[in-house]
Each structure stands twice: as structure tokens, then as C-alpha cells.
Tab-separated table of C-alpha atoms and ligand atoms in Angstrom:
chain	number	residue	atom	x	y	z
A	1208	UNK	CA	-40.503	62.237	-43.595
A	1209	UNK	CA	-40.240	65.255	-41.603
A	1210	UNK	CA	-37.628	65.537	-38.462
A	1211	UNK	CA	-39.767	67.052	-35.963
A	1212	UNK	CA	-38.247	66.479	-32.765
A	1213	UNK	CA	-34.793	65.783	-31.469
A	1214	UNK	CA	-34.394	64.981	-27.891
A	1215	UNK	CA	-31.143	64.238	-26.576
A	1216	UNK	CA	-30.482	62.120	-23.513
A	1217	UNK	CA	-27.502	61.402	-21.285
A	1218	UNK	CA	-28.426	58.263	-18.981
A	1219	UNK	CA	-26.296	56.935	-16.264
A	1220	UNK	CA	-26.106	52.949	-16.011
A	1221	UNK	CA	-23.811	50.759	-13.762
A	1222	UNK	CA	-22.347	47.433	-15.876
A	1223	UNK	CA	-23.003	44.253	-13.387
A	1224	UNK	CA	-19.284	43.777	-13.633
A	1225	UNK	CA	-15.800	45.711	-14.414
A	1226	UNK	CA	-15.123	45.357	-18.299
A	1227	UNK	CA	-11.127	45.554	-18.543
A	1228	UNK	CA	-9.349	46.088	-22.088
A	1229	UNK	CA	-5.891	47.084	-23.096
A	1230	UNK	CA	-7.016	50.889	-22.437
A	1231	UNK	CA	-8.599	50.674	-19.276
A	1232	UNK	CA	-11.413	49.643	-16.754
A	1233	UNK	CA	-15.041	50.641	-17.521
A	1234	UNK	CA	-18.058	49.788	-15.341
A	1235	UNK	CA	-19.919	53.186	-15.207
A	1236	UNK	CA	-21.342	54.011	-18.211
A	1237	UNK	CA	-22.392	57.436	-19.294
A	1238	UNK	CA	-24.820	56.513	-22.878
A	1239	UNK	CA	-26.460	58.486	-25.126
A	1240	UNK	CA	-29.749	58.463	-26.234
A	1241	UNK	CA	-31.350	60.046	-29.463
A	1242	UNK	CA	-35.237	60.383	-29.790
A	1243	UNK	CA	-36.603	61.350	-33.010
A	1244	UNK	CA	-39.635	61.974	-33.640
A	1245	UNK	CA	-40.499	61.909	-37.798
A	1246	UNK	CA	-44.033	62.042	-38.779
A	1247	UNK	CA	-45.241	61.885	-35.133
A	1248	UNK	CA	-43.446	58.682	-35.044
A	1249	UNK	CA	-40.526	58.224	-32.113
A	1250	UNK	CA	-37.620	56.525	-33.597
A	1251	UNK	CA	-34.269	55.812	-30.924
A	1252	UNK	CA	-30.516	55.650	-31.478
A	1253	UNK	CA	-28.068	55.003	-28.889
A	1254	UNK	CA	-24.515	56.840	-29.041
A	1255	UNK	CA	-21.716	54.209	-28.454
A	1256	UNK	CA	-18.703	56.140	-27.225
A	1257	UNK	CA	-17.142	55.175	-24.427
A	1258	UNK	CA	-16.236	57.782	-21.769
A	1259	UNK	CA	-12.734	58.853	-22.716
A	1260	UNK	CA	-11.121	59.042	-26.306
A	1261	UNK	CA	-9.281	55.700	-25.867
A	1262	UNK	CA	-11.454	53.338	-28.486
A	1263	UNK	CA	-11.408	55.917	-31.090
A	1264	UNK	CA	-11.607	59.668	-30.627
A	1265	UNK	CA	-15.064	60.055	-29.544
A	1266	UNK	CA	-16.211	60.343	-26.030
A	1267	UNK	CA	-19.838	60.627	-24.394
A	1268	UNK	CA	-19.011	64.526	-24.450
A	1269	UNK	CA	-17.682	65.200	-27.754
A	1270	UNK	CA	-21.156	63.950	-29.491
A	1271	UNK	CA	-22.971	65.384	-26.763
A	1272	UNK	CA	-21.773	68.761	-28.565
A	1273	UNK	CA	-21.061	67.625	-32.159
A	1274	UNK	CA	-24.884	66.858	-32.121
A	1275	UNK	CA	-26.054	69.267	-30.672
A	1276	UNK	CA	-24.289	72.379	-32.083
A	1277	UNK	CA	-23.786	70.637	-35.875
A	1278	UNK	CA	-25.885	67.583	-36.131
A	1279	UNK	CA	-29.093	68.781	-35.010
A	1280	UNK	CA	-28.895	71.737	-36.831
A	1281	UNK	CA	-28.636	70.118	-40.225
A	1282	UNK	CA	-31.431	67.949	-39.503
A	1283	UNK	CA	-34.794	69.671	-37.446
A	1284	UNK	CA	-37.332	70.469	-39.742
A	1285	UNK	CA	-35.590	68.590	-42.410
A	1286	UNK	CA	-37.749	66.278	-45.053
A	1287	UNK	CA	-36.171	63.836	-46.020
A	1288	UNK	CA	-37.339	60.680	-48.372
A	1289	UNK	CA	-35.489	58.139	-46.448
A	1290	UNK	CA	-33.396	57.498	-43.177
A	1291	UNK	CA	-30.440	56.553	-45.607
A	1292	UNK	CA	-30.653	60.510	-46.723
A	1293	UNK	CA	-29.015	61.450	-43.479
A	1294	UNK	CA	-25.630	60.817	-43.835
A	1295	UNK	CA	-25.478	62.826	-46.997
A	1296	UNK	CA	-26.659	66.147	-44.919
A	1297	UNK	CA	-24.368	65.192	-42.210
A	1298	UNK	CA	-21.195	64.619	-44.830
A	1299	UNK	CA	-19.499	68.379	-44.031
A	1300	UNK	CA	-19.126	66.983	-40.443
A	1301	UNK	CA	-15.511	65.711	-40.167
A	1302	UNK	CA	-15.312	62.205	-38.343
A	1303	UNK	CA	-17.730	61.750	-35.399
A	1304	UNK	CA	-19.553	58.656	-36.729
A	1305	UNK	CA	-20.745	57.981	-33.326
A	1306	UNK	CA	-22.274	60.750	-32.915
A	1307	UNK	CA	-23.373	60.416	-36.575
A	1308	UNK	CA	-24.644	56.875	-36.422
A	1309	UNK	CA	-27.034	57.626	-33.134
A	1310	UNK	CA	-29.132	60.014	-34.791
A	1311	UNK	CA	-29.074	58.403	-38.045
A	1312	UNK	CA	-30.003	55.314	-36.955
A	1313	UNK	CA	-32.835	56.641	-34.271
A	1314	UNK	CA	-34.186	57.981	-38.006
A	1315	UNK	CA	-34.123	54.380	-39.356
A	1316	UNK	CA	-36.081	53.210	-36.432
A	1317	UNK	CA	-39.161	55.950	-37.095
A	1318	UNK	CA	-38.634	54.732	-40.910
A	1319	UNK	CA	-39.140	51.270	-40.221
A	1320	UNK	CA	-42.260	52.041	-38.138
A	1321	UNK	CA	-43.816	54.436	-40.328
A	1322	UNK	CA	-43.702	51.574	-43.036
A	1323	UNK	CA	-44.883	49.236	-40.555
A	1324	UNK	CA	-42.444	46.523	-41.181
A	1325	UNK	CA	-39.429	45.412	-39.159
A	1326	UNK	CA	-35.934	47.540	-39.173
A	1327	UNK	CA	-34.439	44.297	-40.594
A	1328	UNK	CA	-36.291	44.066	-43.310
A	1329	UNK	CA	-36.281	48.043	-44.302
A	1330	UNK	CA	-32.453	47.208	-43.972
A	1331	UNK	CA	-32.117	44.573	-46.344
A	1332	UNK	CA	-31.848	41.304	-43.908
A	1333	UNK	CA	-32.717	38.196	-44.307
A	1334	UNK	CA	-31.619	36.422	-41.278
A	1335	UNK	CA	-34.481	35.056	-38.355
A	1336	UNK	CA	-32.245	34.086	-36.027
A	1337	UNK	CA	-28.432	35.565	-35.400
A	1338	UNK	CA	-25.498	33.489	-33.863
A	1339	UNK	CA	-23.656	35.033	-30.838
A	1340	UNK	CA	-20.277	34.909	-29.357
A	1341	UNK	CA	-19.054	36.538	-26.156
A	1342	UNK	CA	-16.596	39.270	-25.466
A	1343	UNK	CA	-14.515	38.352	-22.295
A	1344	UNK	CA	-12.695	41.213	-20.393
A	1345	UNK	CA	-9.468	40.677	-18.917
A	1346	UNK	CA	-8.871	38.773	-16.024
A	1347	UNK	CA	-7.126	38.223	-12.615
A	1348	UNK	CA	-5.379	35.391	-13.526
A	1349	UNK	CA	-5.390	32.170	-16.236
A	1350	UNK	CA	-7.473	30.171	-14.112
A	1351	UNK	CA	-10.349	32.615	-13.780
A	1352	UNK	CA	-10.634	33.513	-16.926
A	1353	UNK	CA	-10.952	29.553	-17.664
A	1354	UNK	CA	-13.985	29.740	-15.072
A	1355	UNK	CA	-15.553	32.312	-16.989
A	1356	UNK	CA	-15.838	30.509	-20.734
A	1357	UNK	CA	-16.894	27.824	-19.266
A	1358	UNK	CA	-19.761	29.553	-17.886
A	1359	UNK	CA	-20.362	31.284	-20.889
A	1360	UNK	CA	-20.046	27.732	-23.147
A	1361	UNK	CA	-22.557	26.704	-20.759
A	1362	UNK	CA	-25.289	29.379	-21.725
A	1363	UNK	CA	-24.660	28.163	-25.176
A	1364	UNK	CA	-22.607	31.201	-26.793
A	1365	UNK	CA	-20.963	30.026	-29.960
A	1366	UNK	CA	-17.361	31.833	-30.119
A	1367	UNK	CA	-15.828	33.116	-27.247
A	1368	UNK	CA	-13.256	36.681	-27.743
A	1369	UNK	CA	-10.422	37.194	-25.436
A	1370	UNK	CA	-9.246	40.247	-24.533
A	1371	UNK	CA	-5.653	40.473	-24.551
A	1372	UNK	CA	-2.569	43.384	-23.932
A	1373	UNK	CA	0.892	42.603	-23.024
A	1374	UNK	CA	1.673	40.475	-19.813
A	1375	UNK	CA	-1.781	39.316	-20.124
A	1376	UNK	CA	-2.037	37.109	-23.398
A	1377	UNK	CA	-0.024	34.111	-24.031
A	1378	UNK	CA	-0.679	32.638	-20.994
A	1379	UNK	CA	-3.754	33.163	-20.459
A	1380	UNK	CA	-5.034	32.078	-24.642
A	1381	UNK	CA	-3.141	28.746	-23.765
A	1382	UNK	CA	-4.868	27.936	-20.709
A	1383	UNK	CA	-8.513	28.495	-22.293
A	1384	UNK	CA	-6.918	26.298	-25.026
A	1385	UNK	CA	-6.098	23.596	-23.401
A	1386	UNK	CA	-9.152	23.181	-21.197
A	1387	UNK	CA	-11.350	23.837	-24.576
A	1388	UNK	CA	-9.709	22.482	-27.924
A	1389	UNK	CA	-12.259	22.610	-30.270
A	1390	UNK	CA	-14.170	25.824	-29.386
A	1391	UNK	CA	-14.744	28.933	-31.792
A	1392	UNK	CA	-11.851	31.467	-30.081
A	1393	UNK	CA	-10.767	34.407	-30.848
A	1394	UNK	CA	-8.900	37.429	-29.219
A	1395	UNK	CA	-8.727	41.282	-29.514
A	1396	UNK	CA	-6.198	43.545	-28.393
A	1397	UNK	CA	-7.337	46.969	-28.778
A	1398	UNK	CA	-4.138	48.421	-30.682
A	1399	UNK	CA	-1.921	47.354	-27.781
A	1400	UNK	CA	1.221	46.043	-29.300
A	1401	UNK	CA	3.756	47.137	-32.151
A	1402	UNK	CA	5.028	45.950	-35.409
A	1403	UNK	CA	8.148	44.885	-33.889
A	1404	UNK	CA	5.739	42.869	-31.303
A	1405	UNK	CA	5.800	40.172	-34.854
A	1406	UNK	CA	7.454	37.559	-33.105
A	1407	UNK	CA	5.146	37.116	-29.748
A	1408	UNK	CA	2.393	37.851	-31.852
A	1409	UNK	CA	3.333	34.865	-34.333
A	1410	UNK	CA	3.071	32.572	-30.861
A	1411	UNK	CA	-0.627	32.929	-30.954
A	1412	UNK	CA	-0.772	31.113	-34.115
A	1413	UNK	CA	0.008	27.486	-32.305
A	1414	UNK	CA	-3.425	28.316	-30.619
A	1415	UNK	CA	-5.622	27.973	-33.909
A	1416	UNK	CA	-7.574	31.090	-33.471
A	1417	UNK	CA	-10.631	32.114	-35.643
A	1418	UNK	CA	-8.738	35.768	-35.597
A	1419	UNK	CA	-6.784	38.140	-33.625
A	1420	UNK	CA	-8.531	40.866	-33.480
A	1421	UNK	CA	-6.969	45.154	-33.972
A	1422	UNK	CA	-3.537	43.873	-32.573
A	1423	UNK	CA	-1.783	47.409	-33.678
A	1424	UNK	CA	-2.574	51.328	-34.161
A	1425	UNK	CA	-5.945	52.137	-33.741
A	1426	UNK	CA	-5.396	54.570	-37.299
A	1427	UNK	CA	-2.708	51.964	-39.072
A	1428	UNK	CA	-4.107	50.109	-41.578
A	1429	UNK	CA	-0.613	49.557	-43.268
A	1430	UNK	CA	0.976	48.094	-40.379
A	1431	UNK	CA	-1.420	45.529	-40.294
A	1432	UNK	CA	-0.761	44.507	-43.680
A	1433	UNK	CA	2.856	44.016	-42.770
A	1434	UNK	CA	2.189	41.779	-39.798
A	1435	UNK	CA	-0.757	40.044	-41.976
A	1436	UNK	CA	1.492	38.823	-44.180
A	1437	UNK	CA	3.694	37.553	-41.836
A	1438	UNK	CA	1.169	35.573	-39.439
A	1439	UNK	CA	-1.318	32.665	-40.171
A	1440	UNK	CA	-3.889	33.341	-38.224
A	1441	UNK	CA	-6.456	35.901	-39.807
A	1442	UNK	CA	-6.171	39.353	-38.625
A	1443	UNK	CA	-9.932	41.140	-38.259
A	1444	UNK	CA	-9.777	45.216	-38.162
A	1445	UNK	CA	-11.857	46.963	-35.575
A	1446	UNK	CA	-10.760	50.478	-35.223
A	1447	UNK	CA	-9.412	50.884	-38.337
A	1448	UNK	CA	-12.235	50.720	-40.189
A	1449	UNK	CA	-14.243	53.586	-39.955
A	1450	UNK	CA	-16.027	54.004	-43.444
A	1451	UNK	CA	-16.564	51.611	-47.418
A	1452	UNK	CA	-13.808	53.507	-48.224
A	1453	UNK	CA	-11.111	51.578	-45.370
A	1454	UNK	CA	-12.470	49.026	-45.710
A	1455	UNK	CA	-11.622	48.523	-49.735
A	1456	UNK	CA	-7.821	49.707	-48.489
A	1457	UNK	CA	-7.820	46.979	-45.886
A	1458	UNK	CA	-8.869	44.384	-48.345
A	1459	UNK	CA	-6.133	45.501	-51.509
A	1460	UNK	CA	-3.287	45.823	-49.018
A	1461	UNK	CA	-4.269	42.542	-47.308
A	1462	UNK	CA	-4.625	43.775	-44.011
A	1463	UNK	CA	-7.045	41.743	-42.545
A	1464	UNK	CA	-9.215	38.577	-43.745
A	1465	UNK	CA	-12.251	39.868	-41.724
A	1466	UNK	CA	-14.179	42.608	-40.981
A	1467	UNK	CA	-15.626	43.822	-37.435
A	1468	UNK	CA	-18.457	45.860	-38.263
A	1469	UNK	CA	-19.822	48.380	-35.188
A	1470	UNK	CA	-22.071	50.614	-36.199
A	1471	UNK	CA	-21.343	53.647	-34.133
A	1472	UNK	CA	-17.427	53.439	-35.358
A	1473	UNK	CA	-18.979	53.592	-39.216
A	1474	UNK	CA	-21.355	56.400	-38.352
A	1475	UNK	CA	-24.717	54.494	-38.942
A	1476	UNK	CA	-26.937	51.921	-40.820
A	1477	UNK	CA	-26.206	52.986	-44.361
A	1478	UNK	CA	-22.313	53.119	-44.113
A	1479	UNK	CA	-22.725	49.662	-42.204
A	1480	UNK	CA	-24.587	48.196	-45.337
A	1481	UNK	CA	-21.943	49.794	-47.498
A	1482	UNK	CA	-19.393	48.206	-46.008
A	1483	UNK	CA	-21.520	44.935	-45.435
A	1484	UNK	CA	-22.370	44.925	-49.353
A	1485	UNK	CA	-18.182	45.709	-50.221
A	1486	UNK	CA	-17.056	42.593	-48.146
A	1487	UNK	CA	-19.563	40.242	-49.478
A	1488	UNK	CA	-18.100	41.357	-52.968
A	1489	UNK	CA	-15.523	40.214	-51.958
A	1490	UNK	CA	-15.982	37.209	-50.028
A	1491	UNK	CA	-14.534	38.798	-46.898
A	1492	UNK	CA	-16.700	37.527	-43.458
A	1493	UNK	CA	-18.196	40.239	-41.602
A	1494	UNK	CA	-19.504	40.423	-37.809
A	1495	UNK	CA	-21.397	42.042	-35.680
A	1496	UNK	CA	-18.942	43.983	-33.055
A	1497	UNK	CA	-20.417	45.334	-29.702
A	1498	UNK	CA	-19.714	48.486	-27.228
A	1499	UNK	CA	-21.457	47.451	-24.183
A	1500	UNK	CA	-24.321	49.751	-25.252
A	1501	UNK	CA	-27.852	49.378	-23.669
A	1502	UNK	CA	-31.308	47.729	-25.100
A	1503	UNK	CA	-31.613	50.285	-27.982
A	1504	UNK	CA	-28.044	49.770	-29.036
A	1505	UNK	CA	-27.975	46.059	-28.654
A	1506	UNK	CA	-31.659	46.246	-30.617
A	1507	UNK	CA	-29.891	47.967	-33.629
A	1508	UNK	CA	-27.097	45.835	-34.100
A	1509	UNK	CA	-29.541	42.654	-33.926
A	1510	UNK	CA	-31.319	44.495	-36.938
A	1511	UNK	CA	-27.882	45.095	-38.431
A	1512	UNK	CA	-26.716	41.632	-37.930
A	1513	UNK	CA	-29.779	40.098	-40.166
A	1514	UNK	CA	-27.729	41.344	-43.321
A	1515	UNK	CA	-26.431	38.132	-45.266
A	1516	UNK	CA	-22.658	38.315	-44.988
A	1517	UNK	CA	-23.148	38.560	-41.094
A	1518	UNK	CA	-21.507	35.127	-41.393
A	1519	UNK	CA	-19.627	34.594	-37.693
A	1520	UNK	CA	-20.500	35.209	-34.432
A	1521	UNK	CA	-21.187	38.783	-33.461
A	1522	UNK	CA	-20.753	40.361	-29.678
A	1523	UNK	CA	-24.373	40.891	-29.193
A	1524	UNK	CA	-25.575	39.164	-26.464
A	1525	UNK	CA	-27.846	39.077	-23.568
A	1526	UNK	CA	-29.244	42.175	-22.189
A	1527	UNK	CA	-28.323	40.574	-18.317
A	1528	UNK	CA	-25.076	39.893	-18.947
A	1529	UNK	CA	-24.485	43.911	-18.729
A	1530	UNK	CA	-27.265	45.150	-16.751
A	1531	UNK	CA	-29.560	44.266	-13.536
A	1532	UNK	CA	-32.292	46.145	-15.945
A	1533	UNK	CA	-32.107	47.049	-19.670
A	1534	UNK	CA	-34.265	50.010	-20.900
A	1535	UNK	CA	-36.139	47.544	-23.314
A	1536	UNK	CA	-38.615	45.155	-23.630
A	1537	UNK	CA	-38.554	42.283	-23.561
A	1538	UNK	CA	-34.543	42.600	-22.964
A	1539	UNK	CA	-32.913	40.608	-25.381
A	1540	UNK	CA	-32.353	36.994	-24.728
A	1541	UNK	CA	-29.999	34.197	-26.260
A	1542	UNK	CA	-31.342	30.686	-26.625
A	1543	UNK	CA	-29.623	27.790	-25.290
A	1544	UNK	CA	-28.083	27.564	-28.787
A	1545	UNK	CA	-26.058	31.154	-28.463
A	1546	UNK	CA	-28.897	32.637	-31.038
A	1547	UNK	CA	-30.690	35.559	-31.167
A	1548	UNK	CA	-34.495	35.275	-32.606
A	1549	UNK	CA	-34.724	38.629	-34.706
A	1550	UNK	CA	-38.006	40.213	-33.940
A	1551	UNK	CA	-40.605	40.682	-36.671
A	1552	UNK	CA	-42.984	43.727	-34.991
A	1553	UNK	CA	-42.473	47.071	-36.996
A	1554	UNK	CA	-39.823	49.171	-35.880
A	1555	UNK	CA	-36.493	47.818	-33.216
A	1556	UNK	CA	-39.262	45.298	-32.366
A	1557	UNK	CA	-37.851	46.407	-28.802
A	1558	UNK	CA	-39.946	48.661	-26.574
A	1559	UNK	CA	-37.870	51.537	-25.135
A	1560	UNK	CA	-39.440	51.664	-21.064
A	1561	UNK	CA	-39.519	55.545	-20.325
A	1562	UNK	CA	-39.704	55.785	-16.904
A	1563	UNK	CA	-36.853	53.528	-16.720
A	1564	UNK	CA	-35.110	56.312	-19.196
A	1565	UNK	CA	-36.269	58.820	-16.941
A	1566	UNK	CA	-34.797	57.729	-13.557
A	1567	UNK	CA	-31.461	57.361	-14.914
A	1568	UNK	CA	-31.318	60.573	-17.405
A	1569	UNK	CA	-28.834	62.855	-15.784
A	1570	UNK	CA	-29.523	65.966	-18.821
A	1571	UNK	CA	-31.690	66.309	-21.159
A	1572	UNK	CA	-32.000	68.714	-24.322
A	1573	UNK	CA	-34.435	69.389	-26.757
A	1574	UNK	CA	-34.972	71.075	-30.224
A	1575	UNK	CA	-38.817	71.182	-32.235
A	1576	UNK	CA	-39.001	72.197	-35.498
A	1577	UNK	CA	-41.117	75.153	-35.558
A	1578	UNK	CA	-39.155	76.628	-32.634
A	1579	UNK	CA	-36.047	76.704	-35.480
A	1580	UNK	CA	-38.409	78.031	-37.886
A	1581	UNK	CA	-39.413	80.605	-35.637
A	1582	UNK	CA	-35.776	81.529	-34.685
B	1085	LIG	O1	-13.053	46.258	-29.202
B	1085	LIG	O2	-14.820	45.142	-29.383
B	1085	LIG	C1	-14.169	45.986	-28.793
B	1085	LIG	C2	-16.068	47.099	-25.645
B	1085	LIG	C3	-15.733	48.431	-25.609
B	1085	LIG	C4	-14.873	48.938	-26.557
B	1085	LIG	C5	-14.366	48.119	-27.566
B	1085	LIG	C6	-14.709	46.779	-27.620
B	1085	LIG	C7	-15.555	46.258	-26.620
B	1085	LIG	C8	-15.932	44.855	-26.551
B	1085	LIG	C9	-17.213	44.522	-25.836
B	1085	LIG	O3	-15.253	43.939	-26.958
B	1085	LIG	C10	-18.225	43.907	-26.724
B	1085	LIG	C11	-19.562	43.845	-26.033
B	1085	LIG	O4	-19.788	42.886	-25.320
B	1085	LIG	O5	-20.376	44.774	-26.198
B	1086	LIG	MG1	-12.524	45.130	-30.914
């Protein structure tokens, strides 16, 4: 397989609502897109930073120029046997698994095509249909947020996520709670309390919670063992967990009981299936986390998510719950069930729609092989 092209794309696209987290309000995103084209075959990857290092260290800017000053470079005119070869060539890069993960995995799409068979499949997975859950920002008030699960519950999503910070959880968990007793619920923080925050944190336990998701330090996997151990309901790592080898930490220490596993954050499809594989070893649930991307990132995790240890509720869901327009088709669409049917065309089994690209690309670059040759 030879890298032959490597276009880079920054789009602009508005979110139909305000997503608030412990870090901050995002509605205007600024993604990412990777073309490559291997064999004469486009294959796309979506970059999922957010906008300012406040997830992890990344931003939209930072793999702008990590891939195109060191990424690229390792790559055009490359041949390589498989997309899972990548990350190997990319290894002397430092960090920077987004910007890792959206050209590695743009490679696994033109893989998956030029062996005609679905990017599931080439990726191991077995699952037709995935199960989805919702992410639900913070709100206004209790009462709102109570509005908004039940509208969610209604388009049959199977676990809801809260997002929680300080001044904005007890209250709120508890009043979902008690209007819903026996729903799948969950909450994530974003690294927005302490240690010593042990004792408000252990109040979220009376609210039988499928997990409490990255409570402390984005980088603090030890921490997390400390407040593990003294907590009963099961801590999942988020931003922690960045490669196989955190995740085996997480699991010795007893940090967590589950897994989040985003693709971007672990720099790509193979170090996802790495980490999948390491979990199932070890009978540790794994799920499918989300970053609000667009069609082509939401395409990958569905591919991602077929793996068999995908065994809760991931945040992939429906293309028009983020956007008036996705840049796919068909856009992705949950059943009445809160499933996912996994396509079984060749490739994403998604249809990236250019002109749609076009209109909202705000700069473009592009490298060809023979120009590097060429010098
Ligand atoms: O922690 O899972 C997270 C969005 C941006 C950054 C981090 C997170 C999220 C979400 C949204 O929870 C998940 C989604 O709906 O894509
Ligand atoms: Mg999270």
C-alpha cells in the first residue's frame, strides 16, 4: 500500500446546541479532516481535539502542525503492508495521538476498501448492531436537565452520562434519579474535583451509578486508585488512558473497573484494539467514548465499537443530535432501541459528501508523493 496523497482539511461546523463540561462551553467546532489516498483509494480520518488544550493537551492547531511538519513527513510515499504499520513509523513522535489517530485511521479506511470488505471486519469485530447511550452537557438547572433524559429515553438511548463539576452535581444526579430509578446512569466529570473531594464524591454512591466517570487529574492515574478504593461505585478512566501501556497500570493499581476507549486520545485503531484486547484479558468492560466529532469520526468509532468487549453503551449517537447536516451519508441513525446497525459496504460504509466538505473547509493543505521525491 503506497501513501500517495495527504490532504489536510480544517472545516468549520456549528453544534445545534452549547455542549457545557467542567472545562468550558463548546458549540463552534473547528475539525480536522485527513484524506489519504493509498493505491488510488481515498481513505478519511477525522482529528478529535477540541479547540483549546483543556481535554488533554491537543488542540485543533497543535495537530494541524504536528501533522503536517512530522506526521506527513514520515508517511508520503511510504509502502506500507498494512494500516496497523503506521503507528510504528509515527512512534519517535512524542504524545499527539490525536493527531496520530486521524491519519492512521484515514489509512485503515483506504485498507478496508482496497480489500473490499467492511472496516469492522478488517478490525476484528464481530458486532451487527452497537448499543448507545447519551452524553448530556450541563444544565441550567435540575429540572431541565430532567426534561432532557427524558427526551433522550424517549428516542430509545440505553444509558444516559451526566456531566458533572462542582456546584453542579449532587443535585442535579438526584433529581434525574428520582424521576428515573431504574435507568442505565452514569456521570463524568472531566478531572474537576480533588482527592480530598472523597467525601462528596462518596455521596454519589446512594445514586447506584453504572460509573463515575475521570472524577480527578486528567494525568493521575494513582489518585484514582486511592479514591477507587475508597468508593463503591466503579470509577471508568477517560483521560488517563492514553496508550496498552496505562491502561495495564490502571488495572494493577485498581484504578478504575472500566475503561473509556476514544480513539483519538489512544492515537488510532491499532492502539484502540490493544487496549480493547488487554481489558478483555482481563475481564475489564470497555466503551465506546465520543468527542462530538462529525460523520467520519462518528463512522470510525461505530467500526471501533464492533470489537467484542465493547460491552456497555458507548457515546456514539445520532448524527442530528450534533448537526443540522453531517458530512456523511446516510448520517448515522439510532433505532428506536438506542442501536446502531453497523454497515457492511467496504470501507466506513459512510459516504464522505464533498461539496458539503468544501463549503465549510476554511484551509486546506496538500502533499503528493512524487512532489517529495522530487524535493
Ligand atoms: O469526556 O467524554 C468526554 C465531549 C468533549 C470532550 C470530552 C468528552 C465529551 C463528551 C461528549 O462527553 C460525547 C459525545 O457525545 O460525543
Ligand atoms: Mg469523559
Amino acid at each position: 500500500m503506497t501513501i500517495e496523497t495527504i490532504v489536510l482539511r480544517e472545516i468549520r461546523m456549528r453544534l445545534k446546541a452549547p455542549f457545557e463540561t467542567s472545562f468550558g462551553v463548546t458549540q463552534d467546532r473547528r475539525i480536522l479532516l485527513v484524506e489519504v489516498v493509498v493505491d488510488g483509494v481515498s481513505g478519511w480520518g477525522e482529528v478529535t481535539t477540541v479547540e483549546s488544550p483543556s481535554y488533554n493537551s491537543e488542540t485543533t492547531d497543535t495537530a494541524w502542525h504536528i501533522i503536517s511538519d512530522f506526521i506527513v513527513p514520515r508517511l508520503i510515499g511510504r509502502n506500507l503492508n498494512a494500516a496497523a504499520d503506521a503507528a510504528a513509523l509515527l512512534s519517535a513522535i512524542r504524545g499527539h495521538q490525536m493527531a496520530k489517530a486521524g491519519v492512521e485511521n484515514a489509512i485503515w479506511d483506504a485498507e478496508s476498501q482496497l480489500k473490499n470488505i467492511p472496516l469492522s471486519k478488517l478490525l476484528g469485530g464481530t458486532l451487527k448492531e452497537i448499543s448507545c447511550g447519551v452524553s448530556l452537557g450541563i444544565r441550567e438547572d435540575p429540572q431541565a436537565l430532567v426534561r432532557k433524559v427524558e427526551e433522550e429515553l424517549q428516542s430509545g438511548y440505553q444509558r444516559i452520562k451526566l456531566k458533572i463539576k462542582p456546584g453542579k452535581d449532587l443535585e442535579f444526579v438526584a433529581a434525574v434519579r428520582k424521576e428515573f430509578p431504574n435507568i442505565r446512569l452514569s456521570v463524568d466529570a472531566n478531572s474537576a474535583y480533588e482527592l480530598k473531594d472523597t467525601n462528596h464524591l462518596k455521596e454519589l454512591d446512594q445514586f447506584n451509578l453504572l460509573m463515575m466517570e475521570q472524577p480527578l487529574q486528567w494525568d493521575d492515574i494513582h489518585s484514582h486508585a486511592k479514591l477507587q478504593s475508597q468508593i463503591r461505585t466503579a470509577i471508568c478512566l477517560d483521560e488517563c488512558i492514553n496508550n496498552a501501556a496505562h491502561a495495564a497500570a490502571a488495572i494493577e493499581m485498581g484504578a478504575c473497573r472500566i475503561i473509556n476507549i476514544k480513539l483519538g486520545r489512544v492515537g488510532g485503531h491499532s492502539s484502540a484494539r490493544q487496549i480493547h484486547d488487554f481489558c478483555q484479558q482481563h475481564a475489564f468492560p470497555v466503551w465506546c467514548g465520543g468527542m462530538l466529532e462529525a460523520g467520519v469520526g462518528r463512522a470510525h468509532n461505530i467500526a471501533m465499537s464492533t470489537l467484542p468487549n465493547f460491552t456497555l453503551p458507548g457515546d456514539v449517537s445520532a448524527s442530528k443530535r450534533y448537526w443540522n447536516e453531517d458530512i456523511i451519508e446516510p448520517e448515522v441513525e439510532v433505532s428506536s432501541r438506542g442501536t446502531i446497525k453497523v454497515p457492511t459496504t467496504p470501507g466506513l460504509g459512510y459516504a464522505v459528501k464533498r461539496k458539503l466538505v468544501d463549503q465549510l473547509t476554511v484551509r486546506t493543505r496538500d502533499w503528493k508523493a512524487e512532489m517529495v521525491a522530487q524535493g
